[in-house]
Amino acid sequence: MATPSPVRRRVAQPFGAGVLAAAASVMLLAVACSPNGFPTRETQEPATPVATVPSAADTVAAVATASAPAPHATSPPETSAAPRDCSPRAAPAELDFDTAAVPLSIEISRALYECADEVGLGFARDPATALTLTAHGIRGPMLLIESWSAADAMDEIRRLAPERIIAAGFSEQILELRLAGYAVEQVPVDPEAALPVADVPHERVLVVGDASQAAVIGAVGSQIGATAVAVTGDLRALAAPERQVLRDAVHVEIHTDLGPDAEWQLEVIRRGDELPGGGLLVFGPDGSRRIVALYGHPTTSQLGVLGEQNPDDGVERLRTIAEGYDADGREVVLAFEIIATVASAQAGRDGDYSNETAHDVIRPWIETAAANDMYVVLDLQSGRTDFLTQAKQYEEFLRLPHVGLALDPEWRLKPGQVHLRQIGTVDAAEINQVSAWLADLVRSEALPQKLLLLHQFRFSMITNRELIETPPELAVMIHMDGQGPLNTKYTTWDALLGLPDADRYYWGWKNFYDEDSPTATAPQVLALTPSPLFVSYQ
């Protein structure tokens, strides 16, 4: 922060009417008593020759002319010698909080002060002046003006009758003209001035659409424990300090048009649940986060590397696997991608060719993930039943902020089909049923955004892909999970991304230890375009 230059102190002392009248009386008396007819001087300055002696009428007329106030000048009211108590009152609970800086400053002043020892004065259109005054510290209200011709602020200064005005952002000449008769302390504007960090939660926080407006409201509102936050889009994309301000505030008011999702997004912030790594958006507001995952089933190593160890050892193994995935500056979050329903060669009791994993088998992995600030993705291989039916069986876990969902169309069968005789397929309409249900769950529970991951390595696996909905409650991702020679996988990647709807989704990549030849390294994965934000290992 820049060091402000020393405070300049100045007292404006005009030739007021009372002083001039007294001067006129003394002059008349001197004229009458002086042997030469001129006023007697007590200084050693040489007398200025005067051709004629002014009459009393001329002197009084001159006094009257000199005592006329400058246009638009604010003169102090007559004050008594009695001591004043200018301590601020408690702010009334029903105070109507205007987001316009000038009426807000006056409204707070009238609500808190009968009089003032000091008044801060700055221009409403310059946030740095208001922040400078706040940092300087004022024993009284802060008043802001848009124009010197506006009467409200000047009337408020006369009402308060301050002993001193602390002004920032005005020229000395303007202050001498407009504040004649007041003791004025002029402070230089500090362009680095900022609001101090509040020691206690704010009583009121206003959400506005402009950063300058937020700074001014924060400076003025600090007198009553209020501040403002500037937002122009998704509230969940706010940085951690701003989210904390909104979360801790007693009352929050939205004073800008952020669309129909604003109230729900504010509720998400106020609830306080955040994603592993912090924040409320799966990949961050600008795609600055990457997830690296172990894939498989908890009870077997035949379906992926996740089942080759217990949850705690899985965390340690994953930390080693994830090394290098932050080379492009993205934050890395670890995850378990757990196959919750497993494609089966047998129809089973329900005839859906899919075995549902018991909750008690999955729960330890979810709890371990939470303890280690990790994400979890529950993977569905639904067979002949629909994805939504199976997703609802794991609603208990999907209500948690760190658990997302994956749909694997490879294992979605049509009536009469069995696994491994064809690659499965799902239409966008069925995916949208899942996304609508999951989005409603996120909204009703005020949860952070959830990942909805869609496996694909053939065009036929997802029909009408361009019709997939991407609601703000979900981060919808296409996960290229084909296996084989690396060059073949690159070709599949480019083909899937070549469709016109590709930019509507986030993109992920899967590495196979046994089936790929060779398994891509972290630098090779990061060299893909776009860079994958979800990388899993099977």
Coordinates of C-alpha atoms in Angstrom, one line a residue:
M1 CA 0.0 0.0 0.0
A2 CA 1.4 3.4 -0.9
T3 CA 2.4 5.7 2.0
P4 CA 0.1 8.7 2.0
S5 CA 1.8 12.1 2.1
P6 CA 1.6 14.1 5.4
V7 CA -1.8 15.5 6.2
R8 CA -2.2 19.2 5.4
R9 CA -4.1 21.2 7.9
R10 CA -5.8 24.5 7.1
V11 CA -8.4 26.7 8.7
A12 CA -10.5 28.8 6.4
Q13 CA -11.1 32.2 8.1
P14 CA -13.2 34.5 5.9
F15 CA -13.8 38.2 6.7
G16 CA -17.2 37.5 8.3
A17 CA -19.9 40.0 8.9
G18 CA -19.3 40.2 12.7
V19 CA -15.6 40.9 12.3
L20 CA -16.2 43.5 9.6
A21 CA -18.7 45.3 11.7
A22 CA -16.3 45.5 14.6
A23 CA -13.6 46.7 12.3
A24 CA -15.9 49.5 11.0
S25 CA -16.6 50.7 14.5
V26 CA -12.9 50.8 15.3
M27 CA -12.1 52.6 12.1
L28 CA -14.7 55.3 12.8
L29 CA -13.4 55.8 16.3
A30 CA -9.9 56.0 15.0
V31 CA -10.9 58.6 12.4
A32 CA -12.4 60.7 15.1
C33 CA -9.5 60.5 17.5
S34 CA -6.5 60.6 15.2
P35 CA -4.9 64.0 14.9
N36 CA -4.3 63.4 11.1
G37 CA -7.7 61.9 10.5
F38 CA -6.2 58.4 9.7
P39 CA -6.4 55.2 11.7
T40 CA -3.5 54.7 14.1
R41 CA -1.2 51.7 13.2
E42 CA 0.6 49.7 15.8
T43 CA 2.9 48.0 13.3
Q44 CA 6.0 49.4 11.7
E45 CA 4.5 49.2 8.2
P46 CA 4.6 52.5 6.4
A47 CA 1.3 54.2 6.1
T48 CA -0.3 54.2 2.7
P49 CA -1.1 57.7 1.6
V50 CA -4.9 58.3 1.3
A51 CA -6.2 61.2 -0.7
T52 CA -9.5 61.6 1.3
V53 CA -10.8 60.4 4.6
P54 CA -13.7 57.9 4.2
S55 CA -17.0 58.9 5.7
A56 CA -18.8 56.6 8.2
A57 CA -21.4 55.8 5.5
D58 CA -18.7 54.8 3.1
T59 CA -17.1 52.6 5.6
V60 CA -20.3 50.8 6.6
A61 CA -21.2 50.3 2.9
A62 CA -17.8 48.8 2.3
V63 CA -18.3 46.5 5.3
A64 CA -21.7 45.4 4.0
T65 CA -20.2 44.6 0.5
A66 CA -17.3 42.6 1.9
S67 CA -19.6 40.6 4.2
A68 CA -21.7 39.2 1.4
P69 CA -21.2 35.4 1.2
A70 CA -19.6 33.8 -1.9
P71 CA -22.0 32.0 -4.2
H72 CA -23.0 28.5 -3.0
A73 CA -20.7 28.8 0.0
T74 CA -21.6 26.8 3.1
S75 CA -21.4 28.9 6.2
P76 CA -21.3 27.4 9.7
P77 CA -24.3 27.9 11.9
E78 CA -24.1 29.9 15.1
T79 CA -23.0 27.6 17.9
S80 CA -23.4 27.9 21.6
A81 CA -20.6 27.4 24.1
A82 CA -22.4 24.6 25.8
P83 CA -20.6 21.2 25.5
R84 CA -22.2 18.8 23.0
D85 CA -22.5 15.0 23.0
C86 CA -22.0 13.9 19.4
S87 CA -21.7 10.2 20.1
P88 CA -23.4 8.1 17.4
R89 CA -26.7 6.5 18.2
A90 CA -27.5 2.9 17.5
A91 CA -28.6 2.3 13.9
P92 CA -32.3 1.7 13.7
A93 CA -33.3 -1.7 12.5
E94 CA -35.7 -0.3 9.9
L95 CA -33.1 1.9 8.2
D96 CA -33.8 1.8 4.5
F97 CA -30.6 1.0 2.7
D98 CA -30.3 3.1 -0.5
T99 CA -27.7 1.8 -2.9
A100 CA -27.1 5.3 -4.3
A101 CA -24.0 6.7 -2.5
V102 CA -25.1 10.3 -1.8
P103 CA -28.6 9.6 -0.2
L104 CA -27.1 6.6 1.6
S105 CA -24.4 8.7 3.3
I106 CA -27.0 11.3 4.3
E107 CA -29.4 8.7 5.5
I108 CA -26.8 7.1 7.8
S109 CA -25.7 10.5 9.1
R110 CA -29.2 11.5 10.0
A111 CA -29.9 8.2 11.6
L112 CA -26.8 8.2 13.8
Y113 CA -25.8 11.8 14.6
E114 CA -27.5 14.8 16.2
C115 CA -24.2 16.7 15.8
A116 CA -20.6 15.8 14.8
D117 CA -17.1 16.6 16.0
E118 CA -15.9 15.7 12.5
V119 CA -17.4 15.1 9.1
G120 CA -15.7 13.2 6.3
L121 CA -16.4 14.6 2.8
G122 CA -15.6 13.1 -0.5
F123 CA -16.9 12.7 -4.1
A124 CA -19.3 9.8 -4.6
R125 CA -18.0 9.0 -8.0
D126 CA -14.5 8.3 -6.8
P127 CA -14.3 5.2 -4.6
A128 CA -10.7 5.9 -3.6
T129 CA -11.8 9.1 -1.7
A130 CA -14.4 7.2 0.3
L131 CA -11.9 4.4 1.1
T132 CA -9.3 7.0 2.0
L133 CA -11.6 8.6 4.5
T134 CA -12.5 5.2 6.0
A135 CA -8.8 4.3 6.5
H136 CA -8.1 7.8 7.9
G137 CA -10.7 7.4 10.7
I138 CA -13.4 10.0 11.3
R139 CA -15.1 11.0 14.6
G140 CA -18.4 11.4 12.9
P141 CA -20.3 10.6 9.6
M142 CA -19.0 10.4 6.1
L143 CA -20.9 12.5 3.6
L144 CA -20.5 12.1 -0.2
I145 CA -21.5 14.5 -2.9
E146 CA -22.0 14.3 -6.6
S147 CA -22.0 18.0 -7.2
W148 CA -21.5 21.2 -5.1
S149 CA -24.8 22.5 -6.4
A150 CA -26.7 19.7 -4.6
A151 CA -28.1 21.1 -1.4
D152 CA -28.7 17.9 0.7
A153 CA -25.1 17.2 1.8
M154 CA -24.4 20.9 2.5
D155 CA -27.6 21.1 4.5
E156 CA -26.5 18.1 6.5
I157 CA -23.1 19.7 7.2
R158 CA -24.9 22.8 8.6
R159 CA -27.1 20.6 10.7
L160 CA -24.2 18.7 12.2
A161 CA -22.1 21.8 12.8
P162 CA -18.8 20.0 12.9
E163 CA -15.7 21.3 14.5
R164 CA -13.7 20.1 11.6
I165 CA -14.3 18.7 8.1
I166 CA -11.9 16.1 6.7
A167 CA -12.0 16.3 3.0
A168 CA -10.4 14.0 0.3
G169 CA -10.3 14.5 -3.4
F170 CA -10.9 18.3 -3.6
S171 CA -8.7 21.1 -4.6
E172 CA -7.7 23.6 -2.0
Q173 CA -9.3 26.5 -3.9
I174 CA -12.6 24.6 -4.1
L175 CA -12.6 24.0 -0.3
E176 CA -11.8 27.6 0.4
L177 CA -14.7 28.7 -1.7
R178 CA -17.3 26.1 -0.7
L179 CA -16.5 25.5 3.0
A180 CA -15.6 29.1 4.0
G181 CA -15.9 29.4 7.8
Y182 CA -15.2 25.7 8.6
A183 CA -12.0 24.2 9.9
V184 CA -10.9 21.9 7.1
E185 CA -8.3 19.1 7.1
Q186 CA -7.4 18.0 3.6
V187 CA -6.1 14.5 3.2
P188 CA -4.5 13.1 0.0
V189 CA -6.3 10.4 -1.8
D190 CA -4.6 7.0 -1.3
P191 CA -5.3 4.9 -4.5
E192 CA -4.3 1.8 -2.6
A193 CA -6.7 2.4 0.3
A194 CA -9.0 -0.6 1.1
L195 CA -11.7 -1.5 3.5
P196 CA -10.3 -3.1 6.7
V197 CA -11.0 -6.7 7.3
A198 CA -14.0 -6.9 9.6
D199 CA -13.5 -8.5 13.0
V200 CA -17.1 -9.6 13.3
P201 CA -19.7 -10.6 10.7
H202 CA -21.4 -7.7 8.9
E203 CA -24.9 -6.8 9.9
R204 CA -25.9 -6.3 6.3
V205 CA -24.3 -7.1 3.0
L206 CA -25.6 -5.7 -0.3
V207 CA -25.0 -7.6 -3.6
V208 CA -24.5 -5.0 -6.3
G209 CA -23.4 -5.2 -9.9
D210 CA -20.5 -2.8 -10.0
A211 CA -17.1 -2.9 -8.1
S212 CA -16.9 0.8 -7.7
Q213 CA -20.4 1.0 -6.3
A214 CA -19.5 -1.8 -3.9
A215 CA -16.4 0.0 -2.7
V216 CA -18.3 3.2 -2.0
I217 CA -21.2 1.4 -0.2
G218 CA -18.7 -0.6 1.8
A219 CA -16.9 2.6 2.9
V220 CA -20.1 4.4 3.9
G221 CA -21.8 1.4 5.2
S222 CA -19.0 0.5 7.5
Q223 CA -20.4 3.1 9.9
I224 CA -23.3 0.7 10.6
G225 CA -21.6 -2.7 10.1
A226 CA -22.7 -3.0 6.5
T227 CA -20.7 -3.6 3.3
A228 CA -21.3 -4.6 -0.3
V229 CA -20.1 -7.3 -2.7
A230 CA -19.9 -6.8 -6.5
V231 CA -21.2 -9.7 -8.6
T232 CA -21.9 -9.8 -12.3
G233 CA -22.6 -13.5 -12.9
D234 CA -22.8 -16.8 -10.9
L235 CA -22.6 -16.0 -7.2
R236 CA -20.9 -19.4 -6.7
A237 CA -17.9 -18.1 -8.7
L238 CA -17.0 -15.5 -6.1
A239 CA -13.6 -15.7 -4.5
A240 CA -13.3 -17.2 -1.0
P241 CA -13.2 -13.9 0.9
E242 CA -16.4 -12.6 -0.7
R243 CA -18.1 -15.9 -0.2
Q244 CA -17.1 -15.7 3.5
V245 CA -18.6 -12.2 3.8
L246 CA -21.9 -13.4 2.4
R247 CA -21.9 -16.6 4.4
D248 CA -21.3 -14.8 7.8
A249 CA -23.6 -11.8 7.3
V250 CA -26.7 -11.4 9.4
H251 CA -28.7 -10.2 6.4
V252 CA -27.9 -10.3 2.7
E253 CA -29.8 -8.3 0.0
I254 CA -29.5 -8.6 -3.7
H255 CA -29.7 -5.3 -5.5
T256 CA -28.8 -6.3 -9.0
D257 CA -30.3 -8.5 -11.7
L258 CA -28.4 -11.8 -11.6
G259 CA -31.2 -13.9 -13.1
P260 CA -33.5 -16.5 -11.6
D261 CA -30.8 -18.6 -10.1
A262 CA -29.4 -15.9 -7.8
E263 CA -31.5 -16.6 -4.7
W264 CA -30.6 -20.3 -4.9
Q265 CA -26.9 -19.6 -5.4
L266 CA -26.9 -17.3 -2.4
E267 CA -28.5 -20.1 -0.4
V268 CA -25.7 -22.4 -1.5
I269 CA -23.1 -19.9 -0.2
R270 CA -25.0 -19.3 3.0
R271 CA -25.3 -23.1 3.8
G272 CA -21.5 -23.3 3.8
D273 CA -20.8 -26.7 2.2
E274 CA -17.9 -26.5 -0.2
L275 CA -16.2 -28.9 -2.6
P276 CA -12.9 -30.6 -1.9
G277 CA -10.2 -28.0 -2.5
G278 CA -12.7 -25.3 -1.7
G279 CA -15.2 -23.4 -3.7
L280 CA -18.6 -24.3 -5.2
L281 CA -17.9 -25.1 -8.8
V282 CA -16.4 -28.5 -9.7
F283 CA -13.6 -27.2 -11.9
G284 CA -13.4 -23.7 -10.5
P285 CA -14.9 -20.6 -12.1
D286 CA -12.4 -20.6 -14.9
G287 CA -11.4 -24.3 -15.3
S288 CA -8.5 -23.9 -12.9
R289 CA -9.0 -27.3 -11.2
R290 CA -8.3 -30.9 -12.4
I291 CA -9.5 -34.1 -10.8
V292 CA -7.3 -37.2 -10.9
A293 CA -9.1 -40.5 -9.9
L294 CA -8.6 -44.2 -9.2
Y295 CA -11.3 -46.2 -11.0
G296 CA -12.7 -49.6 -10.0
H297 CA -14.8 -51.6 -7.5
P298 CA -14.0 -51.8 -3.8
T299 CA -14.1 -55.6 -3.6
T300 CA -12.1 -56.7 -6.6
S301 CA -9.0 -55.8 -8.6
Q302 CA -10.5 -57.3 -11.8
L303 CA -12.4 -54.1 -12.5
G304 CA -9.7 -51.5 -11.9
V305 CA -6.9 -50.4 -9.7
L306 CA -9.2 -48.9 -7.0
G307 CA -9.9 -52.4 -5.7
E308 CA -6.2 -53.3 -5.4
Q309 CA -5.9 -51.8 -1.9
N310 CA -8.0 -50.4 1.0
P311 CA -9.2 -46.8 1.0
D312 CA -6.3 -45.4 3.1
D313 CA -3.7 -47.0 0.9
G314 CA -5.7 -45.9 -2.2
V315 CA -5.2 -42.3 -1.1
E316 CA -1.5 -42.7 -0.8
R317 CA -1.3 -44.4 -4.2
L318 CA -3.3 -41.7 -5.8
R319 CA -1.1 -39.0 -4.5
T320 CA 1.8 -40.6 -6.4
I321 CA -0.3 -41.1 -9.6
A322 CA -1.3 -37.4 -9.5
E323 CA 2.2 -36.1 -9.6
G324 CA 2.8 -33.9 -12.6
Y325 CA -0.8 -33.1 -13.3
D326 CA -0.4 -29.7 -11.8
A327 CA 2.3 -28.8 -14.3
D328 CA 0.0 -26.4 -16.2
G329 CA -0.8 -24.4 -13.0
R330 CA -4.1 -26.1 -12.3
E331 CA -5.0 -27.2 -8.8
V332 CA -5.3 -31.0 -8.5
V333 CA -8.0 -32.7 -6.5
L334 CA -7.9 -36.5 -5.9
A335 CA -11.0 -38.7 -6.3
F336 CA -12.3 -42.3 -6.1
E337 CA -14.4 -43.3 -9.1
I338 CA -16.4 -46.2 -7.7
I339 CA -18.4 -48.6 -9.8
A340 CA -21.6 -48.6 -7.8
T341 CA -23.6 -50.9 -10.2
V342 CA -21.6 -53.6 -12.1
A343 CA -22.6 -55.0 -15.5
S344 CA -23.4 -58.7 -15.1
A345 CA -23.5 -61.7 -17.4
Q346 CA -26.5 -63.0 -15.4
A347 CA -29.9 -61.3 -15.3
G348 CA -30.1 -61.5 -11.5
R349 CA -33.3 -61.5 -9.4
D350 CA -34.5 -58.2 -10.9
G351 CA -33.6 -59.2 -14.5
D352 CA -31.6 -56.0 -15.3
Y353 CA -28.1 -57.7 -15.8
S354 CA -26.6 -55.2 -13.3
N355 CA -25.5 -55.9 -9.7
E356 CA -26.0 -53.1 -7.2
T357 CA -23.2 -52.6 -4.6
A358 CA -24.4 -52.4 -1.0
H359 CA -24.1 -49.0 0.6
D360 CA -22.0 -50.4 3.4
V361 CA -19.3 -51.5 0.9
I362 CA -19.2 -48.0 -0.6
R363 CA -19.5 -45.9 2.5
P364 CA -15.9 -46.4 3.9
W365 CA -14.5 -45.1 0.6
I366 CA -16.8 -42.0 0.7
E367 CA -15.8 -41.3 4.3
T368 CA -12.1 -41.7 3.6
A369 CA -12.5 -39.3 0.7
A370 CA -14.2 -36.7 2.9
A371 CA -11.4 -37.0 5.5
N372 CA -8.8 -36.4 2.9
D373 CA -10.5 -33.6 1.0
M374 CA -11.2 -35.8 -2.0
Y375 CA -14.1 -36.2 -4.5
V376 CA -16.1 -39.3 -5.2
V377 CA -17.8 -40.3 -8.4
L378 CA -20.4 -43.2 -8.4
D379 CA -20.4 -45.0 -11.7
L380 CA -23.5 -46.7 -13.0
Q381 CA -23.5 -49.7 -15.4
S382 CA -27.2 -50.1 -15.5
G383 CA -27.8 -53.0 -17.9
R384 CA -31.5 -53.3 -19.0
T385 CA -32.8 -50.8 -16.4
D386 CA -32.6 -47.0 -16.8
F387 CA -29.9 -44.8 -15.3
L388 CA -32.4 -42.8 -13.2
T389 CA -33.8 -45.8 -11.4
Q390 CA -30.3 -46.8 -10.3
A391 CA -29.2 -43.3 -9.5
K392 CA -32.0 -42.9 -7.0
Q393 CA -30.8 -46.0 -5.1
Y394 CA -27.7 -44.0 -4.1
E395 CA -29.5 -40.7 -3.2
E396 CA -28.1 -41.0 0.3
F397 CA -24.6 -40.5 -1.0
L398 CA -25.5 -38.0 -3.7
R399 CA -26.8 -35.7 -1.1
L400 CA -23.3 -35.2 0.1
P401 CA -21.4 -32.2 -1.3
H402 CA -18.3 -34.3 -2.4
V403 CA -20.1 -37.0 -4.4
G404 CA -20.9 -36.9 -8.1
L405 CA -22.4 -39.3 -10.6
A406 CA -21.2 -41.1 -13.8
L407 CA -23.2 -42.9 -16.5
D408 CA -21.6 -45.6 -18.6
P409 CA -23.6 -46.2 -21.8
E410 CA -21.3 -49.0 -22.8
W411 CA -23.2 -51.2 -20.3
R412 CA -26.7 -49.8 -21.0
L413 CA -28.7 -52.6 -22.7
K414 CA -31.8 -52.5 -24.8
P415 CA -34.5 -55.2 -24.3
G416 CA -33.2 -58.7 -25.3
Q417 CA -29.5 -57.6 -25.3
V418 CA -26.8 -59.0 -23.1
H419 CA -23.4 -57.6 -22.3
L420 CA -20.2 -58.1 -24.4
R421 CA -22.2 -58.9 -27.6
Q422 CA -22.5 -55.2 -28.5
I423 CA -21.5 -51.8 -27.2
G424 CA -24.4 -50.3 -25.3
T425 CA -26.1 -47.0 -26.0
V426 CA -28.2 -44.3 -24.3
D427 CA -30.2 -41.4 -25.7
A428 CA -29.9 -37.8 -24.6
A429 CA -33.5 -38.0 -23.3
E430 CA -32.6 -40.6 -20.7
I431 CA -29.5 -38.6 -19.7
N432 CA -31.7 -35.5 -19.3
Q433 CA -34.0 -37.4 -16.9
V434 CA -31.0 -38.1 -14.7
S435 CA -29.6 -34.6 -15.0
A436 CA -33.0 -33.0 -14.1
W437 CA -33.3 -35.2 -11.0
L438 CA -29.8 -34.6 -9.9
A439 CA -30.0 -30.8 -10.5
D440 CA -33.2 -30.7 -8.5
L441 CA -31.4 -32.5 -5.7
V442 CA -28.5 -30.0 -5.8
R443 CA -30.9 -27.1 -5.7
S444 CA -33.2 -28.4 -3.0
E445 CA -30.3 -29.3 -0.7
A446 CA -28.4 -26.1 -1.5
L447 CA -25.4 -28.1 -2.5
P448 CA -22.3 -27.1 -4.4
Q449 CA -22.2 -28.0 -8.1
K450 CA -22.0 -31.7 -8.9
L451 CA -20.1 -33.6 -11.6
L452 CA -22.2 -35.6 -14.1
L453 CA -19.7 -37.6 -16.1
L454 CA -20.8 -39.4 -19.3
H455 CA -18.5 -42.1 -20.6
Q456 CA -18.0 -42.2 -24.4
F457 CA -15.6 -43.7 -26.9
R458 CA -18.0 -44.3 -29.8
F459 CA -20.5 -41.9 -31.4
S460 CA -23.2 -44.6 -31.1
M461 CA -22.9 -44.7 -27.3
I462 CA -24.8 -41.4 -26.9
T463 CA -27.5 -40.6 -29.5
N464 CA -28.6 -37.0 -29.9
R465 CA -25.7 -35.9 -27.8
E466 CA -26.3 -32.2 -28.9
L467 CA -29.6 -32.3 -26.9
I468 CA -28.0 -33.1 -23.6
E469 CA -28.9 -30.4 -21.1
T470 CA -26.2 -28.7 -19.0
P471 CA -28.0 -27.1 -16.1
P472 CA -25.9 -24.8 -13.8
E473 CA -26.3 -27.2 -10.9
L474 CA -24.1 -29.7 -12.7
A475 CA -20.7 -29.8 -14.4
V476 CA -21.5 -32.1 -17.4
M477 CA -18.5 -33.9 -18.8
I478 CA -17.7 -36.3 -21.7
H479 CA -15.2 -38.8 -20.5
M480 CA -13.2 -40.4 -23.3
D481 CA -12.6 -43.9 -21.8
G482 CA -11.5 -45.9 -24.8
Q483 CA -8.6 -48.3 -24.5
G484 CA -5.8 -49.5 -26.9
P485 CA -2.8 -48.0 -28.7
L486 CA -2.2 -44.4 -27.8
N487 CA -2.4 -43.1 -31.3
T488 CA -5.8 -44.8 -31.7
K489 CA -7.0 -43.1 -28.5
Y490 CA -5.8 -39.7 -29.8
T491 CA -7.9 -40.3 -32.9
T492 CA -11.0 -41.1 -30.8
W493 CA -10.4 -38.0 -28.7
D494 CA -10.2 -35.8 -31.8
A495 CA -13.3 -37.4 -33.3
L496 CA -15.5 -36.9 -30.3
L497 CA -14.3 -33.3 -29.9
G498 CA -15.0 -32.7 -33.6
L499 CA -18.7 -32.7 -33.1
P500 CA -20.4 -29.2 -33.1
D501 CA -21.6 -29.6 -29.5
A502 CA -18.2 -30.3 -28.0
D503 CA -17.7 -26.9 -26.4
R504 CA -20.8 -27.4 -24.3
Y505 CA -19.1 -29.9 -22.1
Y506 CA -16.1 -30.4 -19.9
W507 CA -13.7 -33.1 -21.1
G508 CA -12.0 -36.0 -19.4
W509 CA -9.5 -38.8 -20.3
K510 CA -9.0 -42.4 -18.9
N511 CA -5.7 -44.2 -18.7
F512 CA -5.6 -48.1 -18.6
Y513 CA -2.6 -49.7 -17.1
D514 CA -3.0 -53.1 -18.8
E515 CA -5.0 -52.4 -22.0
D516 CA -3.2 -49.2 -23.3
S517 CA 0.0 -49.4 -25.2
P518 CA 1.6 -47.4 -23.8
T519 CA -0.2 -45.8 -20.9
A520 CA -0.1 -42.0 -21.5
T521 CA 2.1 -40.0 -19.1
A522 CA 1.0 -36.9 -17.4
P523 CA 2.8 -34.6 -19.9
Q524 CA 1.1 -36.5 -22.8
V525 CA -2.3 -36.1 -21.2
L526 CA -1.8 -32.4 -20.5
A527 CA -0.7 -31.9 -24.2
L528 CA -4.2 -32.8 -25.4
T529 CA -6.5 -30.0 -26.6
P530 CA -8.5 -29.1 -24.7
S531 CA -6.5 -30.1 -21.6
P532 CA -8.6 -32.8 -19.8
L533 CA -9.9 -31.7 -16.4
F534 CA -10.7 -35.2 -15.2
V535 CA -8.1 -38.0 -15.6
S536 CA -8.9 -41.5 -14.3
Y537 CA -6.8 -44.7 -14.0
Q538 CA -8.1 -48.2 -14.4

